[in-house]
Short mmCIF file of C-alpha atoms in Angstrom, two decimals:
data_model
loop_
_atom_site.label_atom_id
_atom_site.label_comp_id
_atom_site.label_asym_id
_atom_site.label_seq_id
_atom_site.Cartn_x
_atom_site.Cartn_y
_atom_site.Cartn_z
CA UNK D 1 0.00 0.00 0.00
CA UNK D 2 2.99 2.32 -0.20
CA UNK D 3 4.72 4.36 2.51
CA UNK D 4 2.66 4.72 5.66
CA UNK D 5 1.19 8.09 6.60
CA UNK D 6 1.63 9.32 10.16
CA UNK D 7 -2.10 9.26 10.99
CA UNK D 8 -2.29 5.64 9.78
CA UNK D 9 0.54 4.37 12.02
CA UNK D 10 -1.72 3.24 14.92
CA UNK D 11 -3.78 1.19 12.46
CA UNK D 12 -0.72 -0.43 10.90
CA UNK D 13 0.76 -1.19 14.33
CA UNK D 14 -2.46 -2.88 15.43
CA UNK D 15 -2.59 -4.90 12.21
CA UNK D 16 0.97 -5.99 12.93
CA UNK D 17 0.00 -7.19 16.40
CA UNK D 18 -2.93 -9.15 14.97
CA UNK D 19 -0.66 -10.81 12.41
CA UNK D 20 1.88 -11.69 15.11
CA UNK D 21 -0.83 -13.16 17.33
CA UNK D 22 -2.17 -15.31 14.49
CA UNK D 23 1.34 -16.58 13.74
CA UNK D 24 1.94 -17.35 17.42
CA UNK D 25 -1.36 -19.26 17.64
CA UNK D 26 -0.44 -21.34 14.58
CA UNK D 27 3.11 -22.07 15.73
CA UNK D 28 2.26 -22.91 19.34
CA UNK D 29 -1.14 -24.42 18.64
CA UNK D 30 -2.66 -22.29 21.38
CA UNK D 31 -6.21 -20.94 21.28
CA UNK D 32 -6.20 -17.19 21.92
CA UNK D 33 -9.41 -16.49 20.03
CA UNK D 34 -10.79 -14.12 22.66
CA UNK D 35 -7.71 -11.92 22.52
CA UNK D 36 -7.70 -12.04 18.71
CA UNK D 37 -11.37 -11.05 18.51
CA UNK D 38 -10.76 -8.20 20.91
CA UNK D 39 -7.92 -6.84 18.77
CA UNK D 40 -9.94 -7.22 15.56
CA UNK D 41 -12.87 -5.35 17.08
CA UNK D 42 -10.47 -2.64 18.20
CA UNK D 43 -9.08 -2.46 14.66
CA UNK D 44 -12.55 -1.98 13.14
CA UNK D 45 -13.30 0.81 15.61
CA UNK D 46 -9.92 2.48 15.06
CA UNK D 47 -10.26 2.40 11.26
CA UNK D 48 -13.73 3.93 11.41
CA UNK D 49 -12.54 6.66 13.78
CA UNK D 50 -9.42 7.42 11.74
CA UNK D 51 -10.78 7.30 8.20
CA UNK D 52 -14.17 8.71 9.13
CA UNK D 53 -12.72 11.94 10.55
CA UNK D 54 -9.87 12.80 8.22
CA UNK D 55 -8.79 16.40 7.81
CA UNK D 56 -8.56 17.97 4.32
CA UNK D 57 -4.76 17.65 4.43
CA UNK D 58 -4.98 13.96 5.30
CA UNK D 59 -7.28 13.43 2.31
CA UNK D 60 -4.76 15.25 0.11
CA UNK D 61 -2.07 12.85 1.29
CA UNK D 62 -4.29 9.84 0.59
CA UNK D 63 -4.93 11.20 -2.92
CA UNK D 64 -1.18 11.34 -3.52
CA UNK D 65 -0.43 7.74 -2.56
CA UNK D 66 1.59 6.01 -5.27
CA UNK D 67 -0.58 2.92 -4.89
CA UNK D 68 -3.82 4.80 -5.51
CA UNK D 69 -5.58 3.47 -8.65
CA UNK D 70 -4.97 5.49 -11.80
CA UNK D 71 -6.90 5.96 -15.04
CA UNK D 72 -5.26 2.90 -16.63
CA UNK D 73 -6.11 0.85 -13.54
CA UNK D 74 -9.79 1.74 -13.72
CA UNK D 75 -10.25 1.37 -17.48
CA UNK D 76 -10.09 -2.47 -17.64
CA UNK D 77 -12.26 -2.73 -14.51
CA UNK D 78 -14.96 -0.40 -15.83
CA UNK D 79 -14.91 -0.76 -19.62
CA UNK D 80 -14.53 -3.41 -22.31
CA UNK D 81 -12.97 -3.37 -25.78
CA UNK D 82 -10.77 -0.36 -25.02
CA UNK D 83 -8.76 0.91 -27.99
CA UNK D 84 -6.23 3.61 -27.09
CA UNK D 85 -5.68 6.48 -29.52
CA UNK D 86 -2.45 8.45 -29.75
CA UNK D 87 -1.29 11.83 -30.98
CA UNK D 88 -2.77 15.27 -31.51
CA UNK D 89 -2.13 15.31 -35.31
CA UNK D 90 -0.18 18.53 -34.78
CA UNK D 91 2.95 17.78 -32.77
CA UNK D 92 3.05 14.36 -31.16
CA UNK D 93 1.73 12.13 -28.40
CA UNK D 94 1.64 12.92 -24.69
CA UNK D 95 1.68 9.88 -22.36
CA UNK D 96 0.43 12.07 -19.49
CA UNK D 97 -3.03 11.86 -21.06
CA UNK D 98 -4.49 8.58 -22.27
CA UNK D 99 -7.65 8.28 -24.31
CA UNK D 100 -9.59 6.10 -26.65
CA UNK D 101 -12.82 4.31 -27.44
CA UNK D 102 -14.43 1.60 -25.31
CA UNK D 103 -17.76 0.11 -24.32
CA UNK D 104 -19.51 0.78 -21.05
CA UNK D 105 -22.22 -1.78 -20.32
CA UNK D 106 -22.32 -2.49 -24.05
CA UNK D 107 -22.59 1.14 -25.15
CA UNK D 108 -19.74 2.97 -26.96
CA UNK D 109 -18.06 5.78 -25.04
CA UNK D 110 -14.94 7.90 -25.34
CA UNK D 111 -12.55 7.80 -22.39
CA UNK D 112 -9.94 10.44 -21.60
CA UNK D 113 -7.84 10.54 -18.46
CA UNK D 114 -4.66 11.91 -16.95
CA UNK D 115 -2.10 9.27 -16.11
CA UNK D 116 0.74 9.43 -13.59
CA UNK D 117 3.39 6.83 -12.91
CA UNK D 118 3.95 4.27 -10.18
CA UNK D 119 7.72 4.67 -9.92
CA UNK D 120 10.44 7.05 -11.05
CA UNK D 121 10.84 5.47 -14.50
CA UNK D 122 7.13 5.53 -15.27
CA UNK D 123 6.69 9.00 -13.78
CA UNK D 124 9.40 10.34 -16.10
CA UNK D 125 7.69 8.68 -19.06
CA UNK D 126 4.29 10.07 -18.00
CA UNK D 127 5.79 13.44 -17.02
CA UNK D 128 4.44 12.87 -13.47
CA UNK D 129 0.90 13.17 -14.83
CA UNK D 130 1.39 16.81 -15.90
CA UNK D 131 0.27 17.12 -19.53
CA UNK D 132 1.87 19.14 -22.30
CA UNK D 133 -0.20 21.07 -24.88
CA UNK D 134 -0.24 18.09 -27.22
CA UNK D 135 -1.93 16.08 -24.48
CA UNK D 136 -4.81 18.52 -24.28
CA UNK D 137 -5.00 18.74 -28.06
CA UNK D 138 -5.16 14.94 -28.24
CA UNK D 139 -7.98 15.05 -25.70
CA UNK D 140 -9.84 17.65 -27.75
CA UNK D 141 -9.39 15.62 -30.93
CA UNK D 142 -11.01 12.63 -29.21
CA UNK D 143 -13.81 14.79 -27.82
CA UNK D 144 -14.67 16.14 -31.25
CA UNK D 145 -14.60 12.63 -32.64
CA UNK D 146 -17.00 11.55 -29.89
CA UNK D 147 -19.25 14.52 -30.68
CA UNK D 148 -19.31 13.56 -34.37
CA UNK D 149 -20.29 9.96 -33.66
CA UNK D 150 -22.62 10.73 -30.71
CA UNK D 151 -20.59 8.95 -28.03
CA UNK D 152 -20.76 10.09 -24.37
CA UNK D 153 -17.43 11.26 -22.96
CA UNK D 154 -16.02 10.16 -19.59
CA UNK D 155 -12.91 11.88 -18.27
CA UNK D 156 -10.74 10.96 -15.31
CA UNK D 157 -8.97 13.84 -13.59
CA UNK D 158 -5.74 13.09 -11.73
CA UNK D 159 -2.99 15.69 -12.07
CA UNK D 160 -0.90 18.11 -10.04
CA UNK D 161 -1.40 20.57 -12.91
CA UNK D 162 -0.41 21.20 -16.50
CA UNK D 163 3.34 21.08 -17.15
CA UNK D 164 4.73 24.60 -16.51
CA UNK D 165 8.03 24.19 -18.38
CA UNK D 166 9.47 26.31 -21.17
CA UNK D 167 8.80 23.75 -23.90
CA UNK D 168 5.12 23.53 -22.98
CA UNK D 169 4.76 27.29 -23.02
CA UNK D 170 6.52 27.52 -26.37
CA UNK D 171 4.02 25.03 -27.81
CA UNK D 172 1.03 27.00 -26.51
CA UNK D 173 0.07 25.52 -23.15
CA UNK D 174 -2.33 28.29 -22.13
CA UNK D 175 -3.98 28.36 -25.56
CA UNK D 176 -4.50 24.61 -25.52
CA UNK D 177 -6.17 24.73 -22.10
CA UNK D 178 -8.32 27.73 -23.03
CA UNK D 179 -9.44 26.10 -26.28
CA UNK D 180 -10.47 22.94 -24.44
CA UNK D 181 -12.55 24.96 -21.99
CA UNK D 182 -14.26 26.74 -24.87
CA UNK D 183 -14.85 23.66 -27.02
CA UNK D 184 -16.01 21.42 -24.17
CA UNK D 185 -18.65 23.92 -23.14
CA UNK D 186 -20.43 23.46 -26.48
CA UNK D 187 -20.17 19.69 -27.05
CA UNK D 188 -23.49 18.11 -27.96
CA UNK D 189 -22.88 14.82 -26.13
CA UNK D 190 -22.97 14.20 -22.36
CA UNK D 191 -19.65 14.73 -20.59
CA UNK D 192 -19.01 13.17 -17.17
CA UNK D 193 -15.84 14.10 -15.32
CA UNK D 194 -14.53 12.04 -12.41
CA UNK D 195 -11.84 13.35 -10.05
CA UNK D 196 -10.03 10.20 -8.95
CA UNK D 197 -6.98 11.72 -7.23
CA UNK D 198 -5.53 15.18 -7.50
CA UNK D 199 -7.28 17.85 -9.53
CA UNK D 200 -5.16 20.97 -9.72
CA UNK D 201 -5.41 24.16 -11.72
CA UNK D 202 -5.95 24.39 -15.48
CA UNK D 203 -4.40 20.97 -15.84
CA UNK D 204 -7.59 19.53 -14.38
CA UNK D 205 -10.02 22.05 -15.86
CA UNK D 206 -8.82 21.36 -19.41
CA UNK D 207 -10.67 18.01 -19.33
CA UNK D 208 -13.10 19.00 -16.58
CA UNK D 209 -15.92 20.96 -18.24
CA UNK D 210 -18.74 18.45 -17.89
CA UNK D 211 -22.47 18.05 -17.48
CA UNK D 212 -21.74 16.32 -14.21
CA UNK D 213 -18.59 16.41 -12.06
CA UNK D 214 -18.09 13.37 -9.84
CA UNK D 215 -15.42 13.20 -7.18
CA UNK D 216 -13.98 10.42 -5.08
CA UNK D 217 -14.17 10.97 -1.34
CA UNK D 218 -10.40 11.13 -0.82
CA UNK D 219 -9.53 13.32 -3.79
CA UNK D 220 -9.14 17.09 -4.06
CA UNK D 221 -9.99 19.71 -6.67
CA UNK D 222 -8.68 23.28 -6.69
CA UNK D 223 -7.16 26.08 -8.77
CA UNK D 224 -3.89 25.61 -6.90
CA UNK D 225 -2.20 23.06 -4.65
CA UNK D 226 -2.15 23.60 -0.87
CA UNK D 227 1.62 24.11 -1.04
CA UNK D 228 1.24 26.70 -3.79
CA UNK D 229 -1.48 28.55 -1.93
CA UNK D 230 0.58 28.56 1.27
CA UNK D 231 3.59 29.92 -0.58
CA UNK D 232 1.49 32.75 -2.01
CA UNK D 233 -0.48 33.61 1.12
CA UNK D 234 2.13 33.14 3.83
CA UNK D 235 5.38 32.86 1.85
CA UNK D 236 5.75 29.44 3.45
CA UNK D 237 4.89 26.20 1.62
CA UNK D 238 5.20 24.46 4.97
CA UNK D 239 1.79 25.81 5.90
CA UNK D 240 0.13 23.58 3.31
CA UNK D 241 -1.97 21.84 5.96
CA UNK D 242 -3.45 25.16 7.07
CA UNK D 243 -4.05 26.13 3.46
CA UNK D 244 -5.83 22.85 2.73
CA UNK D 245 -8.13 23.47 5.68
CA UNK D 246 -9.17 26.94 4.49
CA UNK D 247 -9.34 26.34 0.72
CA UNK D 248 -12.43 24.07 0.68
CA UNK D 249 -10.84 21.58 -1.74
CA UNK D 250 -12.35 18.28 -0.61
CA UNK D 251 -15.42 16.63 -2.08
CA UNK D 252 -17.82 17.38 0.75
CA UNK D 253 -16.96 21.09 0.70
CA UNK D 254 -17.16 21.31 -3.08
CA UNK D 255 -20.52 19.50 -3.08
CA UNK D 256 -21.88 22.05 -0.62
CA UNK D 257 -20.54 24.88 -2.79
CA UNK D 258 -22.19 23.45 -5.92
CA UNK D 259 -18.87 22.91 -7.72
CA UNK D 260 -19.30 19.15 -8.04
CA UNK D 261 -22.49 17.18 -8.53
CA UNK D 262 -21.84 13.87 -6.79
CA UNK D 263 -19.46 12.64 -4.10
CA UNK D 264 -18.45 9.01 -4.64
CA UNK D 265 -17.72 7.15 -1.39
CA UNK D 266 -14.46 5.23 -1.10
CA UNK D 267 -13.72 1.89 0.46
CA UNK D 268 -12.50 2.21 4.06
CA UNK D 269 -9.01 3.66 4.10
CA UNK D 270 -9.01 4.76 0.46
CA UNK D 271 -9.40 3.34 -3.04
CA UNK D 272 -5.97 1.69 -2.94
CA UNK D 273 -7.16 -0.77 -0.29
CA UNK D 274 -9.57 -2.44 -2.73
CA UNK D 275 -9.40 -1.06 -6.30
CA UNK D 276 -11.87 -3.60 -7.67
CA UNK D 277 -14.53 -2.72 -5.12
CA UNK D 278 -13.84 0.96 -5.71
CA UNK D 279 -14.33 0.43 -9.44
CA UNK D 280 -17.73 -1.15 -8.70
CA UNK D 281 -18.74 1.94 -6.72
CA UNK D 282 -17.62 4.22 -9.56
CA UNK D 283 -19.50 2.01 -12.03
CA UNK D 284 -22.78 2.54 -10.18
CA UNK D 285 -22.21 6.30 -10.11
CA UNK D 286 -21.45 6.42 -13.86
CA UNK D 287 -24.52 4.34 -14.72
CA UNK D 288 -26.68 6.70 -12.68
CA UNK D 289 -25.21 9.81 -14.33
CA UNK D 290 -25.40 8.45 -17.89
CA UNK D 291 -29.00 7.37 -17.32
CA UNK D 292 -29.90 10.87 -16.19
CA UNK D 293 -28.11 12.61 -19.05
CA UNK D 294 -29.34 10.22 -21.75
CA UNK D 295 -32.83 11.65 -21.27
CA UNK D 296 -31.68 15.03 -22.62
CA UNK D 297 -31.75 16.18 -26.23
CA UNK D 298 -28.62 17.57 -27.90
CA UNK D 299 -29.69 21.12 -27.20
CA UNK D 300 -30.65 20.28 -23.62
CA UNK D 301 -27.22 18.70 -23.04
CA UNK D 302 -25.56 21.98 -24.02
CA UNK D 303 -27.96 24.15 -22.06
CA UNK D 304 -27.67 21.98 -18.95
CA UNK D 305 -23.88 22.24 -19.05
CA UNK D 306 -23.90 26.01 -19.52
CA UNK D 307 -26.53 26.47 -16.80
CA UNK D 308 -24.47 24.37 -14.39
CA UNK D 309 -21.48 26.70 -14.63
CA UNK D 310 -23.54 29.87 -14.66
CA UNK D 311 -25.12 28.80 -11.38
CA UNK D 312 -21.80 28.37 -9.54
CA UNK D 313 -21.15 30.98 -6.88
CA UNK D 314 -23.25 33.66 -5.21
CA UNK D 315 -23.82 37.07 -6.68
CA UNK D 316 -26.11 40.08 -6.38
CA UNK D 317 -27.67 42.27 -9.04
CA UNK D 318 -26.82 45.93 -8.56
CA UNK D 319 -28.67 48.78 -10.20
CA UNK D 320 -27.22 52.23 -10.18
CA UNK D 321 -28.83 55.26 -11.77
CA UNK D 322 -26.51 57.87 -13.24
CA UNK D 323 -27.84 60.71 -15.39
CA UNK D 324 -31.19 58.95 -15.76
CA UNK D 325 -29.46 55.82 -17.15
CA UNK D 326 -29.68 52.41 -15.49
CA UNK D 327 -26.76 50.01 -15.51
CA UNK D 328 -27.32 46.34 -14.68
CA UNK D 329 -24.50 44.01 -13.78
CA UNK D 330 -25.04 40.25 -13.75
CA UNK D 331 -23.16 37.02 -14.19
CA UNK D 332 -25.16 36.13 -17.31
CA UNK D 333 -24.09 36.68 -20.88
CA UNK D 334 -25.70 39.70 -22.55
#
């Protein structure tokens, strides 16, 4: 399950004691069932207390676990007949974004997701899950293809952000992200976005304009990382925990704010503890969302998506009369 986190140490220590007791019972042929049951009951209680009351920063750390399931882990568990597509037809291929065509419960869909690595070698190959412009252009090419052939689009968001390097900027990183935001807003097919890990900045938004935004319980979604926010606000990245607490970046907060539509529960301790079971939970959520959106016409799909984003946030209408003229300010397009 990867390196232990400090708040998980009591759980791991208790699991170690249970394993030792079982080994002792087997080796010595001694019945210590009462003691074993007591420890197992204590473990259940401790896990519920620990994982049921995690702070935002602890959820961020769970989201960053190397063993947490990625896009390529979920695809074979959720879809069949997946065919990966490569390249943006302009520059090249970006392994930080994977995409292609598959079937979901027998129906064709287009899948696009950000992909990070498990180890140093794979992370270098995947650019640590931080896409270049060609990655976003590949994603847009697949979205337009899906729009042409009337296939729903499912995206998986899991990135620390778009790659900020010189080469990416030279190839038009900001333009690629902006174009995706613009084009996705007007797609005629349902778009469902699922935040499965980290969802940071424009790197997440570039494949995150959807009719419904779903989010795993131990993931986070924000315009900036807690470390980045702390560095800006307090000139100290070490205050990331405090930043995470105040930024409202976890699923429950974002659901209350109307940023996301559905919060997907995770298996106890996080998705990495049982990826297959977690995939089943995601499957149910996707079926529910696709069923809801399949009832809409092409025009209704577009209008629902636009209305969703127009409704985010609180605002007031202000009227001010100057020289007998009235000026009205609103969040809606004129």
